[in-house]
Coordinates of C-alpha atoms in Angstrom, one line a residue:
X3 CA 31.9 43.4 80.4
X4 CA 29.0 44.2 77.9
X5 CA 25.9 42.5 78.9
X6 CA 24.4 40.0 76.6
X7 CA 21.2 40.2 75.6
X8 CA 18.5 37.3 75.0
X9 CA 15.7 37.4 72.3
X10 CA 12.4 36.8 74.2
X11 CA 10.0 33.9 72.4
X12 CA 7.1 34.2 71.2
X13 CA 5.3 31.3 72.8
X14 CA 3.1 29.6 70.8
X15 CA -0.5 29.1 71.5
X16 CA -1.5 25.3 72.0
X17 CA -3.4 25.0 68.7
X18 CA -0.1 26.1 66.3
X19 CA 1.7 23.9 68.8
X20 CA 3.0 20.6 66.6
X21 CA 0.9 17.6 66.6
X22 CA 3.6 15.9 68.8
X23 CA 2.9 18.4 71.8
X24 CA -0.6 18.4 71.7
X25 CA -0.7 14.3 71.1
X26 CA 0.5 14.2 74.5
X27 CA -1.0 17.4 76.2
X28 CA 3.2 18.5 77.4
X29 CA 3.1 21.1 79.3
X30 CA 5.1 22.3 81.7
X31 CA 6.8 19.9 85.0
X32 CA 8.1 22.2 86.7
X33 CA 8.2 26.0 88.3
X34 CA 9.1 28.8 86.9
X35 CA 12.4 30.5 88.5
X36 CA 11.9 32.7 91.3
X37 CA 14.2 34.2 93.2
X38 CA 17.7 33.4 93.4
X39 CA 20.2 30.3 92.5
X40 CA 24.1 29.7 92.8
X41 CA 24.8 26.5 91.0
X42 CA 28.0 25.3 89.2
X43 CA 26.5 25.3 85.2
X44 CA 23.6 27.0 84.2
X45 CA 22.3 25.7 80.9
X46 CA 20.1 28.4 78.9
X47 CA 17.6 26.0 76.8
X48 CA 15.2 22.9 77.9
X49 CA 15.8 21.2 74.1
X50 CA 17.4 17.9 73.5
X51 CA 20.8 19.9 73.3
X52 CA 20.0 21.3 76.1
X53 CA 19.0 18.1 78.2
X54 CA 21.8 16.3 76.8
X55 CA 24.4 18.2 78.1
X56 CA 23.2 18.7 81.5
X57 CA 23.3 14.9 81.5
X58 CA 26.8 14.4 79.7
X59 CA 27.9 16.5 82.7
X60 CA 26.1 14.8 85.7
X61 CA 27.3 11.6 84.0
X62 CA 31.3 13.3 84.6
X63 CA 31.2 14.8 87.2
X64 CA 28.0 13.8 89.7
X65 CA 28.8 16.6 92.5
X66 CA 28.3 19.4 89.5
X67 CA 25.1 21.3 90.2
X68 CA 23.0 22.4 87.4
X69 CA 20.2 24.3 86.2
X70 CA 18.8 24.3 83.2
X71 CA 16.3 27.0 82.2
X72 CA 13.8 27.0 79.4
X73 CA 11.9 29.9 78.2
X74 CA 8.8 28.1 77.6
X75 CA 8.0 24.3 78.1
X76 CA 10.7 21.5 77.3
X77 CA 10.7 20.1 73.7
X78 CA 8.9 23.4 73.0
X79 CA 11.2 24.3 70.4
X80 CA 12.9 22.4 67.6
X81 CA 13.2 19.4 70.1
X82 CA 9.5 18.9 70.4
X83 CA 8.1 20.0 66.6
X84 CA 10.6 18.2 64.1
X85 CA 9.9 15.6 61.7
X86 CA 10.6 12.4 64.3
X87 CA 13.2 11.1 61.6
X88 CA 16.0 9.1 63.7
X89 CA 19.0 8.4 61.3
X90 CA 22.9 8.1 61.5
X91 CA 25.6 11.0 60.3
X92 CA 26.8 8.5 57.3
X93 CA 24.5 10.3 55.0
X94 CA 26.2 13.3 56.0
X95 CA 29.8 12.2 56.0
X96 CA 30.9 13.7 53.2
X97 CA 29.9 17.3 55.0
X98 CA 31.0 16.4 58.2
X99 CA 34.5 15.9 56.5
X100 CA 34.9 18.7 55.0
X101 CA 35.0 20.6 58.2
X102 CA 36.3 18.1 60.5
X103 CA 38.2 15.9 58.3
X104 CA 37.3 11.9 57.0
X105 CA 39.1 10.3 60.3
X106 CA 37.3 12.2 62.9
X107 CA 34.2 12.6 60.3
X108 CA 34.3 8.6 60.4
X109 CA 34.2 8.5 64.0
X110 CA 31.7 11.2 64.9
X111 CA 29.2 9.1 62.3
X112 CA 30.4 5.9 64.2
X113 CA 29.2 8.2 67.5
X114 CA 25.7 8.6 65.7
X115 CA 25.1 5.1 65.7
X116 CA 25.9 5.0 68.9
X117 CA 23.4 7.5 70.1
X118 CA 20.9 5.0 68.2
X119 CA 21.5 2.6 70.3
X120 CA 21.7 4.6 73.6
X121 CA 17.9 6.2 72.4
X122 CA 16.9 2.0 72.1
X123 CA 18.2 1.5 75.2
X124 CA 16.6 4.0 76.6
X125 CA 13.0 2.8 75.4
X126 CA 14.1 -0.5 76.0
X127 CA 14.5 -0.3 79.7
X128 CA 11.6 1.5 80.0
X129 CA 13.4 4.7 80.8
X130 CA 11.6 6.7 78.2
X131 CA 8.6 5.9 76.2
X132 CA 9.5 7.9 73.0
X133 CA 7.6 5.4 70.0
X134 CA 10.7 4.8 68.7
X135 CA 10.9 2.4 65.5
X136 CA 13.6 1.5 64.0
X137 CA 12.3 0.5 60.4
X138 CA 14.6 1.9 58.9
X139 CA 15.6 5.6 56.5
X140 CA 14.7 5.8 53.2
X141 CA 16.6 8.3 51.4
X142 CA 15.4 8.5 47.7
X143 CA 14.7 9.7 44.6
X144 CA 11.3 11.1 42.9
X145 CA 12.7 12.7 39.6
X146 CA 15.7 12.5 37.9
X147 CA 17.1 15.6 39.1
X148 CA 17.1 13.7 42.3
X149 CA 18.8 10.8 41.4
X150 CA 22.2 9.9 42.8
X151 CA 22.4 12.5 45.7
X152 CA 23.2 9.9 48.4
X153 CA 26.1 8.5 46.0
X154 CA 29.3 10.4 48.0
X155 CA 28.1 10.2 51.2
X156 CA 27.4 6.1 50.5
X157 CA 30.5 5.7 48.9
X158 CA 32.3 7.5 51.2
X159 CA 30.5 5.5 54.0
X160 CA 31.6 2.0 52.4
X161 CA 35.2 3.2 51.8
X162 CA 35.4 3.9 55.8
X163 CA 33.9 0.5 56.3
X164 CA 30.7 0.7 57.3
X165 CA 27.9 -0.8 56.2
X166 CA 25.2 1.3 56.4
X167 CA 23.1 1.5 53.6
X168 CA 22.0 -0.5 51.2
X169 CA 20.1 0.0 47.8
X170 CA 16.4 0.1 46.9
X171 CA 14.6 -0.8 43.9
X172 CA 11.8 1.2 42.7
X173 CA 9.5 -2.0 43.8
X174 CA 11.2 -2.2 46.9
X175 CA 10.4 1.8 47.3
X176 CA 6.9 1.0 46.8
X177 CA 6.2 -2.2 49.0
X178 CA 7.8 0.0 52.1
X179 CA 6.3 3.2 51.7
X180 CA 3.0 2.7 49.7
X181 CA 4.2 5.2 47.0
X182 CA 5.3 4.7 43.4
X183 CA 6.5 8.3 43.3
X184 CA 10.5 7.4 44.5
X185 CA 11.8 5.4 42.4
X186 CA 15.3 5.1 43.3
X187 CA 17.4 5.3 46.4
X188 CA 18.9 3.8 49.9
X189 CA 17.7 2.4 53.2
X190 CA 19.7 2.5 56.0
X191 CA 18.3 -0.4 58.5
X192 CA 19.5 1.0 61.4
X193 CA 17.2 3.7 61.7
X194 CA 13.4 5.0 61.6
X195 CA 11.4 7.1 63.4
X196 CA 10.4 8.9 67.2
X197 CA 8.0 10.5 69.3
X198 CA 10.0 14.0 69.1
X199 CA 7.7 14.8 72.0
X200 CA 7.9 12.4 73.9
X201 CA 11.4 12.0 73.9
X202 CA 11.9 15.5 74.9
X203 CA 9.7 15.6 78.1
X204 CA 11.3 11.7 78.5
X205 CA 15.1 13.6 79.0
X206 CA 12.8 16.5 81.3
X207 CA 12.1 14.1 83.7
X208 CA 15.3 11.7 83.4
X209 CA 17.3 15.0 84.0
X210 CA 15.4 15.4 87.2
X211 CA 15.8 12.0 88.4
X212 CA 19.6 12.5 88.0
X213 CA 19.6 15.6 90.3
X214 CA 19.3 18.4 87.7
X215 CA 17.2 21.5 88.2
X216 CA 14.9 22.7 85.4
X217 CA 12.8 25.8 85.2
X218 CA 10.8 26.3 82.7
X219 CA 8.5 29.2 81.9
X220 CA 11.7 31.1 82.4
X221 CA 13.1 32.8 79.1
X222 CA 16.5 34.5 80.1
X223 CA 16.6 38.2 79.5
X224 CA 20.2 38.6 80.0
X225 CA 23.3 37.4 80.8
X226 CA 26.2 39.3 82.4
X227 CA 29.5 37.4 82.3
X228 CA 32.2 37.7 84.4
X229 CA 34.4 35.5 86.4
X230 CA 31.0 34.4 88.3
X231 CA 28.0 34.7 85.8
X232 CA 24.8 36.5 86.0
X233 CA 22.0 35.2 84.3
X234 CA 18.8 36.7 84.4
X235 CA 15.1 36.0 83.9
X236 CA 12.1 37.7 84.9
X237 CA 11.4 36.6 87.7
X238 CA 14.7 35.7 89.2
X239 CA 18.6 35.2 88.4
X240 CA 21.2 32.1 88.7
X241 CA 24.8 33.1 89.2
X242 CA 26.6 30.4 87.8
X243 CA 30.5 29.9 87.2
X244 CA 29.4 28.4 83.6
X245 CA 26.7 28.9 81.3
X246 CA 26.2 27.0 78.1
X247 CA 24.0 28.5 75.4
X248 CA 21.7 25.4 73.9
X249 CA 18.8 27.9 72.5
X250 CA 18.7 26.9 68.8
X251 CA 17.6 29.9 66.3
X252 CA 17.4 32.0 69.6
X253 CA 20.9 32.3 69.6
X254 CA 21.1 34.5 66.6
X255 CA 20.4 37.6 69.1
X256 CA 24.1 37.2 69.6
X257 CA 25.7 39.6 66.8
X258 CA 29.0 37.4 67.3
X259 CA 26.9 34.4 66.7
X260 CA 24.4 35.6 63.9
X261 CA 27.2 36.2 61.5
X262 CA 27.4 32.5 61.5
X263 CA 23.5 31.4 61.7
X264 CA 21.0 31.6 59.5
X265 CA 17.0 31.0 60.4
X266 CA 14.6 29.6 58.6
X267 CA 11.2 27.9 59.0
X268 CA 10.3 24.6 58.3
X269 CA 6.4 23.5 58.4
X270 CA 5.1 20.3 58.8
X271 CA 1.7 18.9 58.8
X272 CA -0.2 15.9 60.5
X273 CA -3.4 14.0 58.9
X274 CA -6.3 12.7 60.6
X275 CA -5.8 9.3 61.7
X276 CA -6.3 6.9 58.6
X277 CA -4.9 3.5 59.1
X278 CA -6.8 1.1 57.0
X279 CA -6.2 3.5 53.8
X280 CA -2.6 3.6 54.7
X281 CA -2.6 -0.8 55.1
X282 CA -4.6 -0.7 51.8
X283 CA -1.7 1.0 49.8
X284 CA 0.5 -0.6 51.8
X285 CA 2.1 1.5 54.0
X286 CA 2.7 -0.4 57.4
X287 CA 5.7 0.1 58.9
X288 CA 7.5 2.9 60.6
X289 CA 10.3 4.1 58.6
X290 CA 11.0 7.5 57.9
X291 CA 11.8 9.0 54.3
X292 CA 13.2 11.4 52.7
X293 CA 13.4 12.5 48.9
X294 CA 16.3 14.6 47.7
X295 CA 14.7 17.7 46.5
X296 CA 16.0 20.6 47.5
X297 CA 13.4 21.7 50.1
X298 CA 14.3 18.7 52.0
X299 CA 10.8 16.6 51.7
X300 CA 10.2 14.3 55.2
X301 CA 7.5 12.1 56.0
X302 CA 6.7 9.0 58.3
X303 CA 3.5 7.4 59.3
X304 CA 2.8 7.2 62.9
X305 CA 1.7 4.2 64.7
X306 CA -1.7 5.4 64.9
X307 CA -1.9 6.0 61.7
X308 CA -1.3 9.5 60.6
X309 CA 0.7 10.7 58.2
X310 CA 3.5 13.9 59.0
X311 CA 4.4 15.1 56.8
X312 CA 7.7 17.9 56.5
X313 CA 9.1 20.2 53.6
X314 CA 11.6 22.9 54.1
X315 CA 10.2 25.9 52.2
X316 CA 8.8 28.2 55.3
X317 CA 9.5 31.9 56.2
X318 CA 13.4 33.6 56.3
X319 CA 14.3 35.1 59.2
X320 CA 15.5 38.9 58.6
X321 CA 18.5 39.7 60.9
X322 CA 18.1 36.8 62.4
X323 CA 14.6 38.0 64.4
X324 CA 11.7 36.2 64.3
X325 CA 7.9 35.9 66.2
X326 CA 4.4 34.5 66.1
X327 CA 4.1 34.3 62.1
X328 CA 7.6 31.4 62.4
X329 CA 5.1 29.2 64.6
X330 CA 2.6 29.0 62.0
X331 CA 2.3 29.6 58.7
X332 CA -0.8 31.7 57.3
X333 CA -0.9 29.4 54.1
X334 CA -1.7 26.1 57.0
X335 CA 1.0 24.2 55.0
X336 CA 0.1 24.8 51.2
X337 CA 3.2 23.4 50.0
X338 CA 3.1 20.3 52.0
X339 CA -0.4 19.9 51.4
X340 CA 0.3 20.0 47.5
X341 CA 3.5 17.2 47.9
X342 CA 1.8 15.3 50.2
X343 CA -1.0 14.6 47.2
X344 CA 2.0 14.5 44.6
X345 CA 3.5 11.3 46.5
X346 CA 0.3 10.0 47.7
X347 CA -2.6 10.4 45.1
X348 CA -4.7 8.4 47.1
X349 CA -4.7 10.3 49.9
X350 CA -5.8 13.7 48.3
X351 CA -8.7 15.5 50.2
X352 CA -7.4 13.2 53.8
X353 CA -8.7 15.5 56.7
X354 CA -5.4 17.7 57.9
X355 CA -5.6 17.8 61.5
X356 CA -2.5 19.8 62.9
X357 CA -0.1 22.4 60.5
X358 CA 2.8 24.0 62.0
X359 CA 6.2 25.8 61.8
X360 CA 9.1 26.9 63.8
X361 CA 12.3 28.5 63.5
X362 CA 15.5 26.2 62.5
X363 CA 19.4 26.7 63.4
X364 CA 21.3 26.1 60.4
X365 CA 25.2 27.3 59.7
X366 CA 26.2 27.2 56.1
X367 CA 28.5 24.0 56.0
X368 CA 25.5 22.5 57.8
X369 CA 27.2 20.9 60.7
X370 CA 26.6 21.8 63.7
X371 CA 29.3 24.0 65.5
X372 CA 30.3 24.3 69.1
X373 CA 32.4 26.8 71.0
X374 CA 33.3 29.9 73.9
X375 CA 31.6 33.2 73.0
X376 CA 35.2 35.2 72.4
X377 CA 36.4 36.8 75.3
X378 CA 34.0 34.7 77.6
X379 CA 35.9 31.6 78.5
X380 CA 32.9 30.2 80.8
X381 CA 30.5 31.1 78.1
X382 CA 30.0 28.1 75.8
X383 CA 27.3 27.5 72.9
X384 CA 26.4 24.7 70.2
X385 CA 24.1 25.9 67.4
X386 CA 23.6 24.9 63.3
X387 CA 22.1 20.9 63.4
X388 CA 20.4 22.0 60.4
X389 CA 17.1 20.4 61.3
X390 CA 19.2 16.9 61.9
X391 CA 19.2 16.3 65.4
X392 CA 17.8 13.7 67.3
X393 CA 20.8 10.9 66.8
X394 CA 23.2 14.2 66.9
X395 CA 22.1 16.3 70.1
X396 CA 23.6 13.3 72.1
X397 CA 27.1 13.8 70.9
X398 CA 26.9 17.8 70.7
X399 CA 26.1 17.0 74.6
X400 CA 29.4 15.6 75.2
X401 CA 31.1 18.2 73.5
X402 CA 29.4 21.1 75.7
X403 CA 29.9 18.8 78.8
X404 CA 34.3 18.4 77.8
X405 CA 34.1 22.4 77.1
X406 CA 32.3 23.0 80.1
X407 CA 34.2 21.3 82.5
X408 CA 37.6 21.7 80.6
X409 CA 38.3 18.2 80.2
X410 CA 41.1 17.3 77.4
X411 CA 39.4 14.8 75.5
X412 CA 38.4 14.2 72.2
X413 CA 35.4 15.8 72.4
X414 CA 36.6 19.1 73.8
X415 CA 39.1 18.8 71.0
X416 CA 37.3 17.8 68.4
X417 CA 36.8 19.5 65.1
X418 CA 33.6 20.8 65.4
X419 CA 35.1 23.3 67.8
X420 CA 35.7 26.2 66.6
X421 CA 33.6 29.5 65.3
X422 CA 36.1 31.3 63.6
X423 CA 36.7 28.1 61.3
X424 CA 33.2 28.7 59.7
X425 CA 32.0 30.9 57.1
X426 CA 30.0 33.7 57.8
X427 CA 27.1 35.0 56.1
X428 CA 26.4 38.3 54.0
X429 CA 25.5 41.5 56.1
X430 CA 21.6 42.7 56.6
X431 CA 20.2 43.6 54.5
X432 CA 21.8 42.3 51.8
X433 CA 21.4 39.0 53.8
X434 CA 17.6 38.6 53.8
X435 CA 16.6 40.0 50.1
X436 CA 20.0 37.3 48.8
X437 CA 17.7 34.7 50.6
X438 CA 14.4 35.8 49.8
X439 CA 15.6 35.6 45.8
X440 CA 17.7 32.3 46.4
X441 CA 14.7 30.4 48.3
X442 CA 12.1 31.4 45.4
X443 CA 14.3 30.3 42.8
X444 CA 15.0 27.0 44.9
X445 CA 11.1 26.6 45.2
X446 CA 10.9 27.2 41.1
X447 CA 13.9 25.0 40.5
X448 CA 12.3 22.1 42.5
X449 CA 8.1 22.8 40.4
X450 CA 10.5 22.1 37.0
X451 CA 12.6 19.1 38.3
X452 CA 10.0 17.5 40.2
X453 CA 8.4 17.3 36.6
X454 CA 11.6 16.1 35.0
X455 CA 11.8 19.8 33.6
X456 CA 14.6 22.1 33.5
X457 CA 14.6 25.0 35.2
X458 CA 15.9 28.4 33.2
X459 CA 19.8 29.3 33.4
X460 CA 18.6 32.0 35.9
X461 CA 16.8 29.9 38.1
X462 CA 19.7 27.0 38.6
X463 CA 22.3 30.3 39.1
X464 CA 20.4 31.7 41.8
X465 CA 19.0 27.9 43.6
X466 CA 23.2 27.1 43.5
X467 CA 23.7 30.6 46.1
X468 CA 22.0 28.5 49.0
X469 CA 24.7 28.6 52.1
X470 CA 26.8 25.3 51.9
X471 CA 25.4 24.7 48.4
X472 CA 22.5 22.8 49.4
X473 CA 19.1 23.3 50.0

């Protein structure tokens, strides 16, 4: 069988790592593999996805031995670099339907709230310390353009019977976020904002106190499958009768898997700490907030005081490959910069302290998608959260532990299994210059509307190509 060969990272050097990293100094628990393993599940990626599987599956079955093994440091992907917004799949129902269908879409949203709790559970036993806050999720609108976007997934929500969200007045807006630039939109109580760091090295350790093994420092080279598996690093190899691929944007060195994934940067800058400005304009609690543009626009104050601050608008990946320039972006967050001055006027000229980027999973129907690599029955993988994970991860780690060890539940049987399902993107290079046009004319669309403009006919054509018809 045709070996399978793994992109190697490009490890980023401390100062582009995100503010959430370095807040905490994370670096690496545990040794590099050396040598040689024979374990039952090898998991190939140290993220939240990752870590959640291995302990979905230590959960079900206790005897199975597992390794997982992370290129660089836990949490030092995706998992450790996000946004730290903590919210249900509700405002996402009406996408999670269209793939999965509105009974199981209800559920697995249901599932999200439940992986909420289990996070607050976690903190509140002291198990991990991840600053979690659950203030609530702002979801709103800053132009008119804007306006309206949550109205299908909050109707759709209050038809299934949940009561999730509940509507903001432009005061109300203001006296929770210290900002007169949304206007309209949502809350949904039952959510907020996390430590992404913290929480990742917090399901490191817990993941070694349930008997799993972790390497990190270990970036797999290569896989060859076979009844017994073969993965490779550079140092050593684990032969394993299962692997599961949890290596976000890394998959797409997987030709079977890249027709499906799309990468993209997002960047995200930190201020210096500045909490009495932030209590003088009134921003005091810990919610997180998100207006509807279409380079998704994220922000949250942190309990010392900063402000992160998240846009969507960073590099395209060509062919899927990407290096040093995704974990930091040469412009030190411009964009966000520019935005963060737009919603805040009062914080114009605030010190930035950290900027920084990384590559992001996404799949064009933007939910996340989980399945064996064809021919390779003891291969399994789970890729395209879209940048939405942290109340997600825990449930696509149930459906990599059912797959894994063939259980016949719903989760092995749910309908985000399935590749072939999906729709795949456009060939290189046709697939790269499509999204270098599409993302400019998003970033055009978004100048005019965020001044109530409107774009040319030109413009709204080519923003309306984005995969899944989004942003």
């Amino acid at each position: 069988m045709a070996t399978l060969r793994m992109r190697q990272p490009a490890v980023a050097a401390t100062a582009d790592r995100s503010f959430w990293l370095q807040d905490i100094a994370a670096s690496p628990a545990t040794q590099p593999l050396v040598g040689g393993e024979q374990v039952d599940v090898v998991i190939v990626g140290g993220g939240y996805t990752g870590l959640w599987t291995a302990l979905r599956i230590r959960d079900l079955a206790p005897e199975t031995r597992v390794t997982v093994l992370e290129a660089d440091q836990c949490g030092s992907g995706a998992s450790g670099r996000n946004g730290g917004q903590v919210h249900s799949w509700f405002a996402e129902l009406d996408q999670i339907s269209a793939v999965v269908g509105e009974e199981e879409g209800r559920a697995l949203c249901a599932d999200s709230v439940d992986a909420i709790a289990e996070l607050e559970k976690l903190q509140r036993d002291g198990t991990i310390d991840m600053d979690l806050r659950l203030d609530g999720w702002l979801w709103t609108a800053s132009s008119t353009a804007q306006e309206g976007a949550w109205n299908r997934a909050v109707a759709m929500t209050e038809a299934a019977g949940a009561n999730r969200f509940r509507q903001l007045t432009g005061e109300e807006i203001k006296q929770r976020t210290g900002s007169s630039a949304s206007y309209a939109g949502v809350v949904e109580p039952n959510a907020g904002t996390v430590h992404p760091a913290k929480l990742a090295t917090g399901l490191r350790d817990l993941a070694i106190a349930r008997g799993v093994a972790v390497h990190e420092r270990s970036p797999v080279t290569e896989i060859v499958p076979g009844r017994t598996c073969l993965v490779r690093t550079a140092q050593g190899e684990v032969r394993a009768e299962k692997v599961v691929l949890a290596a976000n944007a890394w998959l797409s060195a997987l030709p079977e898997l890249r027709r499906h994934l799309y990468v993209v940067a997002s960047q995200v800058v930190a201020t210096a700490e500045i909490p009495d400005l932030l209590d003088r304009i009134g921003w005091r609690d810990g919610a997180s907030i998100c207006d509807s543009q279409r380079q998704v626009l994220y922000y949250q104050r942190t309990p010392k005081g900063r402000v992160v601050f998240g846009r969507g608008s960073g590099n395209i990946a060509y062919a899927g490959n990407f290096g040093q320039s995704f974990n930091r972006s040469p412009e030190h967050g411009r964009d966000n910069i520019r935005e963060l001055g737009r919603v805040y006027p009062e914080l114009r000229g605030v010190p930035i302290d950290y900027d920084w980027a990384g590559p992001i999973d996404c799949v064009p129907e933007h939910v996340p998608v989980f399945d064996h690599l064809k021919g390779h029955p003891n291969i399994v993988f789970g890729m395209g959260y879209n940048g939405t994970g942290i109340a997600q991860t825990p449930i696509g780690g149930r459906v990599l532990a059912s797959l894994v060890l063939e259980r016949k539940d719903r989760w092995s049987g749910s309908g985000l299994v399935g590749l072939d399902r999906r729709k795949t993107m456009p060939p290189e290079p046709f697939r790269y210059l499509g999204a270098k046009l599409v993302r400019a004319a998003i970033a055009r669309r978004n100048d005019a509307e965020i001044r109530n403009g409107r774009p040319g006919a030109l413009t709204r054509f080519l923003s309306e190509r984005t995969p899944g018809g989004g942003g």
